[in-house]
Structure formats: C-alpha cells, structure tokens
mmCIF file of C-alpha atoms in Angstrom:
data_model
loop_
_atom_site.group_PDB
_atom_site.id
_atom_site.type_symbol
_atom_site.label_atom_id
_atom_site.label_comp_id
_atom_site.label_asym_id
_atom_site.label_seq_id
_atom_site.Cartn_x
_atom_site.Cartn_y
_atom_site.Cartn_z
ATOM 1 C CA MET A 60 -44.523 -61.948 -24.563
ATOM 2 C CA SER A 61 -48.231 -62.705 -24.125
ATOM 3 C CA ARG A 62 -50.140 -61.976 -20.921
ATOM 4 C CA ASP A 63 -50.311 -65.680 -20.113
ATOM 5 C CA GLU A 64 -46.561 -66.201 -20.248
ATOM 6 C CA THR A 65 -44.370 -66.102 -17.184
ATOM 7 C CA PRO A 66 -42.276 -62.912 -17.288
ATOM 8 C CA PRO A 67 -38.493 -63.122 -17.415
ATOM 9 C CA ARG A 68 -36.846 -63.314 -14.005
ATOM 10 C CA ILE A 69 -33.373 -62.946 -12.571
ATOM 11 C CA LEU A 70 -32.149 -66.219 -11.083
ATOM 12 C CA GLY A 71 -28.922 -64.760 -9.724
ATOM 13 C CA ALA A 72 -25.925 -62.593 -10.524
ATOM 14 C CA ARG A 73 -22.184 -62.769 -10.025
ATOM 15 C CA THR A 74 -19.862 -59.805 -9.692
ATOM 16 C CA VAL A 75 -17.004 -59.818 -12.204
ATOM 17 C CA TYR A 76 -15.537 -56.414 -11.287
ATOM 18 C CA GLU A 77 -16.074 -53.866 -8.512
ATOM 19 C CA GLY A 78 -14.652 -50.340 -8.466
ATOM 20 C CA TRP A 79 -16.422 -47.024 -9.063
ATOM 21 C CA ALA A 80 -19.175 -49.207 -10.471
ATOM 22 C CA ARG A 81 -19.924 -52.922 -10.291
ATOM 23 C CA TYR A 82 -20.059 -55.160 -13.324
ATOM 24 C CA LEU A 83 -22.274 -58.212 -13.025
ATOM 25 C CA VAL A 84 -23.319 -61.154 -15.114
ATOM 26 C CA ALA A 85 -26.949 -61.984 -14.425
ATOM 27 C CA GLU A 86 -28.579 -65.340 -15.146
ATOM 28 C CA VAL A 87 -32.016 -64.714 -16.638
ATOM 29 C CA GLN A 88 -34.780 -67.230 -17.146
ATOM 30 C CA MET A 89 -36.859 -66.348 -20.194
ATOM 31 C CA PRO A 90 -40.613 -67.084 -20.582
ATOM 32 C CA ASP A 91 -39.894 -70.286 -22.539
ATOM 33 C CA GLY A 92 -37.587 -71.544 -19.778
ATOM 34 C CA THR A 93 -34.345 -70.769 -21.596
ATOM 35 C CA ARG A 94 -31.566 -69.467 -19.346
ATOM 36 C CA ILE A 95 -29.309 -66.740 -20.698
ATOM 37 C CA GLY A 96 -26.520 -64.544 -19.346
ATOM 38 C CA ARG A 97 -26.686 -60.750 -19.479
ATOM 39 C CA GLU A 98 -24.043 -58.206 -18.452
ATOM 40 C CA VAL A 99 -25.084 -55.414 -16.062
ATOM 41 C CA GLU A 100 -23.204 -52.240 -15.168
ATOM 42 C CA ASP A 101 -24.361 -51.142 -11.709
ATOM 43 C CA HIS A 102 -23.696 -47.723 -10.185
ATOM 44 C CA GLY A 103 -27.155 -46.751 -8.993
ATOM 45 C CA PRO A 104 -29.471 -43.757 -9.532
ATOM 46 C CA ALA A 105 -28.470 -40.309 -10.767
ATOM 47 C CA VAL A 106 -29.818 -36.811 -11.423
ATOM 48 C CA ALA A 107 -29.414 -34.131 -14.080
ATOM 49 C CA VAL A 108 -30.608 -30.519 -13.959
ATOM 50 C CA LEU A 109 -30.842 -27.771 -16.572
ATOM 51 C CA PRO A 110 -30.615 -24.348 -14.850
ATOM 52 C CA TYR A 111 -32.023 -21.488 -16.917
ATOM 53 C CA ASP A 112 -32.361 -17.739 -16.395
ATOM 54 C CA SER A 113 -35.708 -16.688 -17.847
ATOM 55 C CA GLU A 114 -34.841 -12.955 -17.684
ATOM 56 C CA ARG A 115 -31.591 -13.153 -19.627
ATOM 57 C CA ARG A 116 -32.646 -16.290 -21.517
ATOM 58 C CA VAL A 117 -29.489 -18.246 -20.878
ATOM 59 C CA ALA A 118 -28.662 -21.635 -19.371
ATOM 60 C CA LEU A 119 -25.679 -22.724 -17.288
ATOM 61 C CA LEU A 120 -24.019 -25.869 -18.580
ATOM 62 C CA VAL A 121 -20.681 -27.548 -18.068
ATOM 63 C CA ARG A 122 -17.965 -28.642 -20.443
ATOM 64 C CA GLN A 123 -15.758 -31.524 -19.353
ATOM 65 C CA PHE A 124 -13.626 -34.403 -20.548
ATOM 66 C CA ARG A 125 -15.338 -37.787 -20.786
ATOM 67 C CA THR A 126 -13.214 -40.880 -21.283
ATOM 68 C CA PRO A 127 -15.663 -43.086 -23.307
ATOM 69 C CA PRO A 128 -16.345 -40.508 -26.071
ATOM 70 C CA CYS A 129 -12.613 -39.806 -26.266
ATOM 71 C CA PHE A 130 -11.960 -43.532 -26.527
ATOM 72 C CA VAL A 131 -14.500 -43.928 -29.328
ATOM 73 C CA ASP A 132 -13.633 -40.983 -31.574
ATOM 74 C CA GLY A 133 -11.187 -38.664 -29.799
ATOM 75 C CA THR A 134 -13.831 -36.241 -28.485
ATOM 76 C CA ALA A 135 -11.969 -33.817 -26.209
ATOM 77 C CA SER A 136 -14.923 -32.523 -24.176
ATOM 78 C CA MET A 137 -18.697 -32.705 -23.834
ATOM 79 C CA LEU A 138 -21.256 -29.947 -23.277
ATOM 80 C CA GLU A 139 -23.648 -31.222 -20.591
ATOM 81 C CA THR A 140 -26.117 -30.234 -17.935
ATOM 82 C CA PRO A 141 -24.935 -30.522 -14.301
ATOM 83 C CA ALA A 142 -25.414 -34.125 -13.230
ATOM 84 C CA GLY A 143 -24.200 -36.733 -10.809
ATOM 85 C CA LEU A 144 -24.855 -39.904 -8.891
ATOM 86 C CA ARG A 145 -27.551 -39.779 -6.261
ATOM 87 C CA ASP A 146 -25.941 -40.203 -2.871
ATOM 88 C CA GLU A 147 -29.023 -38.852 -1.072
ATOM 89 C CA ASP A 148 -32.442 -40.497 -0.914
ATOM 90 C CA ASP A 149 -34.056 -37.304 -2.218
ATOM 91 C CA PRO A 150 -33.388 -36.572 -5.927
ATOM 92 C CA GLU A 151 -34.094 -32.856 -5.455
ATOM 93 C CA THR A 152 -31.461 -32.557 -2.723
ATOM 94 C CA CYS A 153 -28.962 -34.249 -5.001
ATOM 95 C CA ALA A 154 -29.839 -31.983 -7.938
ATOM 96 C CA ARG A 155 -29.302 -28.886 -5.800
ATOM 97 C CA ARG A 156 -25.958 -30.220 -4.570
ATOM 98 C CA GLU A 157 -24.745 -30.994 -8.072
ATOM 99 C CA ALA A 158 -25.805 -27.564 -9.336
ATOM 100 C CA PHE A 159 -23.832 -25.833 -6.593
ATOM 101 C CA GLU A 160 -20.742 -28.010 -6.990
ATOM 102 C CA GLU A 161 -20.621 -27.819 -10.774
ATOM 103 C CA VAL A 162 -21.939 -24.339 -11.678
ATOM 104 C CA GLY A 163 -22.084 -22.507 -8.332
ATOM 105 C CA LEU A 164 -25.868 -22.096 -8.277
ATOM 106 C CA ARG A 165 -28.028 -22.098 -5.155
ATOM 107 C CA LEU A 166 -31.246 -23.475 -6.617
ATOM 108 C CA SER A 167 -34.651 -23.294 -4.972
ATOM 109 C CA VAL A 168 -37.417 -24.218 -7.445
ATOM 110 C CA LEU A 169 -37.049 -27.489 -9.346
ATOM 111 C CA GLU A 170 -39.431 -28.708 -12.035
ATOM 112 C CA HIS A 171 -39.365 -32.477 -12.415
ATOM 113 C CA ALA A 172 -39.071 -33.498 -16.057
ATOM 114 C CA GLY A 173 -39.067 -37.270 -15.696
ATOM 115 C CA ARG A 174 -37.335 -40.346 -14.329
ATOM 116 C CA VAL A 175 -35.690 -42.303 -17.126
ATOM 117 C CA TRP A 176 -33.406 -45.272 -17.684
ATOM 118 C CA SER A 177 -30.199 -43.909 -19.219
ATOM 119 C CA LEU A 178 -29.054 -47.131 -20.898
ATOM 120 C CA PRO A 179 -31.567 -49.897 -20.102
ATOM 121 C CA GLY A 180 -29.781 -52.523 -22.161
ATOM 122 C CA LEU A 181 -26.719 -52.373 -19.930
ATOM 123 C CA SER A 182 -26.879 -50.058 -16.912
ATOM 124 C CA THR A 183 -28.900 -49.825 -13.683
ATOM 125 C CA GLU A 184 -28.733 -46.023 -13.865
ATOM 126 C CA ARG A 185 -32.160 -44.416 -13.560
ATOM 127 C CA MET A 186 -31.943 -40.646 -13.773
ATOM 128 C CA ASP A 187 -34.244 -37.950 -12.394
ATOM 129 C CA LEU A 188 -34.340 -34.988 -14.778
ATOM 130 C CA PHE A 189 -35.059 -31.433 -13.599
ATOM 131 C CA LEU A 190 -35.538 -27.973 -15.041
ATOM 132 C CA ALA A 191 -34.519 -25.196 -12.659
ATOM 133 C CA PRO A 192 -35.145 -21.445 -13.050
ATOM 134 C CA TYR A 193 -32.551 -19.188 -11.445
ATOM 135 C CA ARG A 194 -31.556 -15.536 -11.198
ATOM 136 C CA ALA A 195 -28.119 -13.959 -11.406
ATOM 137 C CA ALA A 196 -28.123 -13.506 -7.618
ATOM 138 C CA ASP A 197 -28.398 -17.282 -7.159
ATOM 139 C CA ARG A 198 -24.904 -17.799 -8.529
ATOM 140 C CA GLU A 199 -23.065 -17.858 -5.203
ATOM 141 C CA GLY A 200 -20.119 -20.113 -6.013
ATOM 142 C CA ALA A 201 -17.499 -20.593 -8.699
ATOM 143 C CA GLY A 202 -18.558 -24.122 -9.608
ATOM 144 C CA GLY A 203 -16.081 -26.289 -11.445
ATOM 145 C CA GLY A 204 -16.726 -29.534 -9.580
ATOM 146 C CA LEU A 205 -14.708 -31.187 -6.833
ATOM 147 C CA ALA A 206 -10.924 -30.965 -7.084
ATOM 148 C CA GLU A 207 -10.465 -34.287 -5.286
ATOM 149 C CA GLU A 208 -12.463 -36.004 -8.011
ATOM 150 C CA HIS A 209 -10.384 -34.371 -10.786
ATOM 151 C CA GLU A 210 -13.532 -33.224 -12.556
ATOM 152 C CA SER A 211 -11.919 -30.161 -14.253
ATOM 153 C CA ILE A 212 -15.324 -28.719 -15.134
ATOM 154 C CA GLU A 213 -15.644 -25.532 -17.184
ATOM 155 C CA VAL A 214 -18.821 -23.544 -16.501
ATOM 156 C CA VAL A 215 -20.444 -22.374 -19.750
ATOM 157 C CA GLU A 216 -23.291 -19.877 -20.140
ATOM 158 C CA VAL A 217 -25.218 -20.385 -23.374
ATOM 159 C CA ALA A 218 -28.117 -18.428 -24.837
ATOM 160 C CA LEU A 219 -31.272 -20.533 -24.975
ATOM 161 C CA ALA A 220 -31.813 -19.546 -28.605
ATOM 162 C CA ASP A 221 -28.356 -20.924 -29.407
ATOM 163 C CA LEU A 222 -29.159 -24.176 -27.614
ATOM 164 C CA ALA A 223 -32.316 -24.520 -29.715
ATOM 165 C CA VAL A 224 -30.271 -24.099 -32.893
ATOM 166 C CA GLN A 225 -27.697 -26.644 -31.723
ATOM 167 C CA ALA A 226 -30.479 -29.103 -30.909
ATOM 168 C CA GLU A 227 -32.030 -28.633 -34.349
ATOM 169 C CA ARG A 228 -28.656 -29.224 -36.002
ATOM 170 C CA GLY A 229 -27.969 -32.372 -34.023
ATOM 171 C CA GLU A 230 -25.010 -30.770 -32.268
ATOM 172 C CA ILE A 231 -26.029 -31.703 -28.698
ATOM 173 C CA ALA A 232 -24.235 -35.003 -28.274
ATOM 174 C CA ASP A 233 -25.224 -35.775 -24.672
ATOM 175 C CA MET A 234 -28.617 -37.475 -24.349
ATOM 176 C CA LYS A 235 -29.689 -36.095 -20.946
ATOM 177 C CA THR A 236 -28.799 -32.576 -22.075
ATOM 178 C CA LEU A 237 -30.748 -32.933 -25.323
ATOM 179 C CA CYS A 238 -33.777 -34.312 -23.445
ATOM 180 C CA LEU A 239 -33.786 -31.402 -21.004
ATOM 181 C CA ILE A 240 -33.313 -28.749 -23.689
ATOM 182 C CA GLN A 241 -36.191 -30.163 -25.719
ATOM 183 C CA THR A 242 -38.378 -30.473 -22.622
ATOM 184 C CA LEU A 243 -37.724 -26.823 -21.763
ATOM 185 C CA ARG A 244 -38.607 -25.873 -25.336
ATOM 186 C CA LEU A 245 -41.903 -27.757 -25.103
ATOM 187 C CA ARG A 246 -42.896 -26.415 -21.696
ATOM 188 C CA HIS A 247 -41.627 -22.834 -22.057
ATOM 189 C CA PRO A 248 -41.335 -22.086 -25.791
ATOM 190 C CA ALA A 249 -41.350 -18.299 -25.337
ATOM 191 C CA LEU A 250 -37.919 -18.491 -23.697
ATOM 192 C CA PHE A 251 -36.380 -19.545 -27.015
ATOM 193 C CA ALA A 252 -37.692 -16.685 -29.144
ATOM 194 C CA PRO A 253 -34.910 -14.668 -30.795
ATOM 195 C CA PRO A 254 -34.118 -11.270 -29.207
ATOM 196 C CA SER A 255 -35.952 -9.386 -31.995
ATOM 197 C CA ASP A 256 -39.208 -11.095 -30.998
ATOM 198 C CA ARG A 257 -39.021 -10.055 -27.366
ATOM 199 C CA SER A 258 -41.512 -7.582 -25.987
ATOM 200 C CA PRO A 259 -40.304 -4.185 -24.730
ATOM 201 C CA GLY A 260 -39.035 -4.298 -21.182
ATOM 202 C CA GLY A 261 -38.189 -7.980 -21.454
ATOM 203 C CA GLY A 262 -34.613 -7.423 -20.318
ATOM 204 C CA PRO A 263 -31.297 -7.346 -22.132
ATOM 205 C CA SER A 264 -30.331 -9.842 -24.780
ATOM 206 C CA PRO A 265 -28.073 -12.640 -23.519
ATOM 207 C CA GLU A 266 -24.388 -12.177 -24.203
ATOM 208 C CA GLY A 267 -24.057 -15.764 -25.377
ATOM 209 C CA ARG A 268 -21.235 -17.459 -23.518
ATOM 210 C CA SER A 269 -18.947 -16.507 -20.719
#
C-alpha cells in the first residue's frame, strides 16, 4: 500500500460464537474499495514471564496439556513459561499473579521484554513478555495453577544451559517461551555458560530438573 492510498478499515463485525473467547467475522474495506470478510478470534491481552535464578542458573517453567497441539499431532504436554490472560489493567500485576499461581513465585523485579502480537493473522491477543530474576526464598507457594480451571500444571526447574541447548536444537515448541529464552540469552549471556566456565565462588551447579 502506498502512502497516498486509504488504509484498510473495519466496517463492522458480527459475533459467530461466544464462550471463553469470541469468534467474529469482520467486514474489511481494502484500499481499492474491495470488501472482504476476515475471521477474528478475540480473547484480549495476555502476559508471559520467564523467572530465572541467576545464582543457581535455572529457570522455572511449567508443563501442561494443551488441546490444539494434541489435536494436531497428539502432543501430550508443552513446556512453557508461566502465562495467562490479562484481567488487570497493569501487565506487571498480571505477570506477578500468574507466576505465583503457576510456579509459586513471589516476584518483585520484572524486566519488560516486549509487547507482541501472538498470532496477528487471526487473534486479538497482544502479549507483554517479561524476564524476572528470583531467589530460592521467593518460592513461597506450590504453584500448579488453579484447581477450578483444571489447569493440572507441573512445575519444572530447568538449567539455563539446558534451555540454550534445547533452543539451538529446535526443541522449544512454544513461541513465547522460545522468544523469552532467546531474549534472556541476548541480554544476560553469562547466565548460560556451562558450569566449567563459571568463576570460583559463583555458587553450585544447577541440579537440572526437579
């Protein structure tokens, strides 16, 4: 589209389904005047946070069942960062809530890593991404998600060096998780050095997973 052209605009939308999310069909007028229909999945904004312990060089992630991947290829579970829909106006408040509910962490410092469209061709979801340092003492709860929402979340502690290897091998299947791991690698590369490269007094090597 050239600068002189009228940008596309939404003329209206009709709801075809409403449940946990809404599904709409929008009527769009294109720059040449053509009108087209486009489907929209609408459930609003979300957050995702990657908590990492810089002393032990581990991250807290979750493993849980996801229906769409299972539907596509039988995937039984996904390794992901804590995440959820943004019920609050403040993304940071939401990120802290999700971290406590899912992995039992009481987070304080959050490092904003971006605000991105998760699936711009279909969904209205725009996600705030955060990195979050924590210490062992910040793990005040059991995590596991909300029982009433049947989340059945398993809390997984993974060495950062292992996450780097998984990312290099293409084994991180969840996009938000891959984005946050790679962002942490870019911003804090020293955290991913193997244990043999650590300076004396740098703390014990991570145990891997628990």
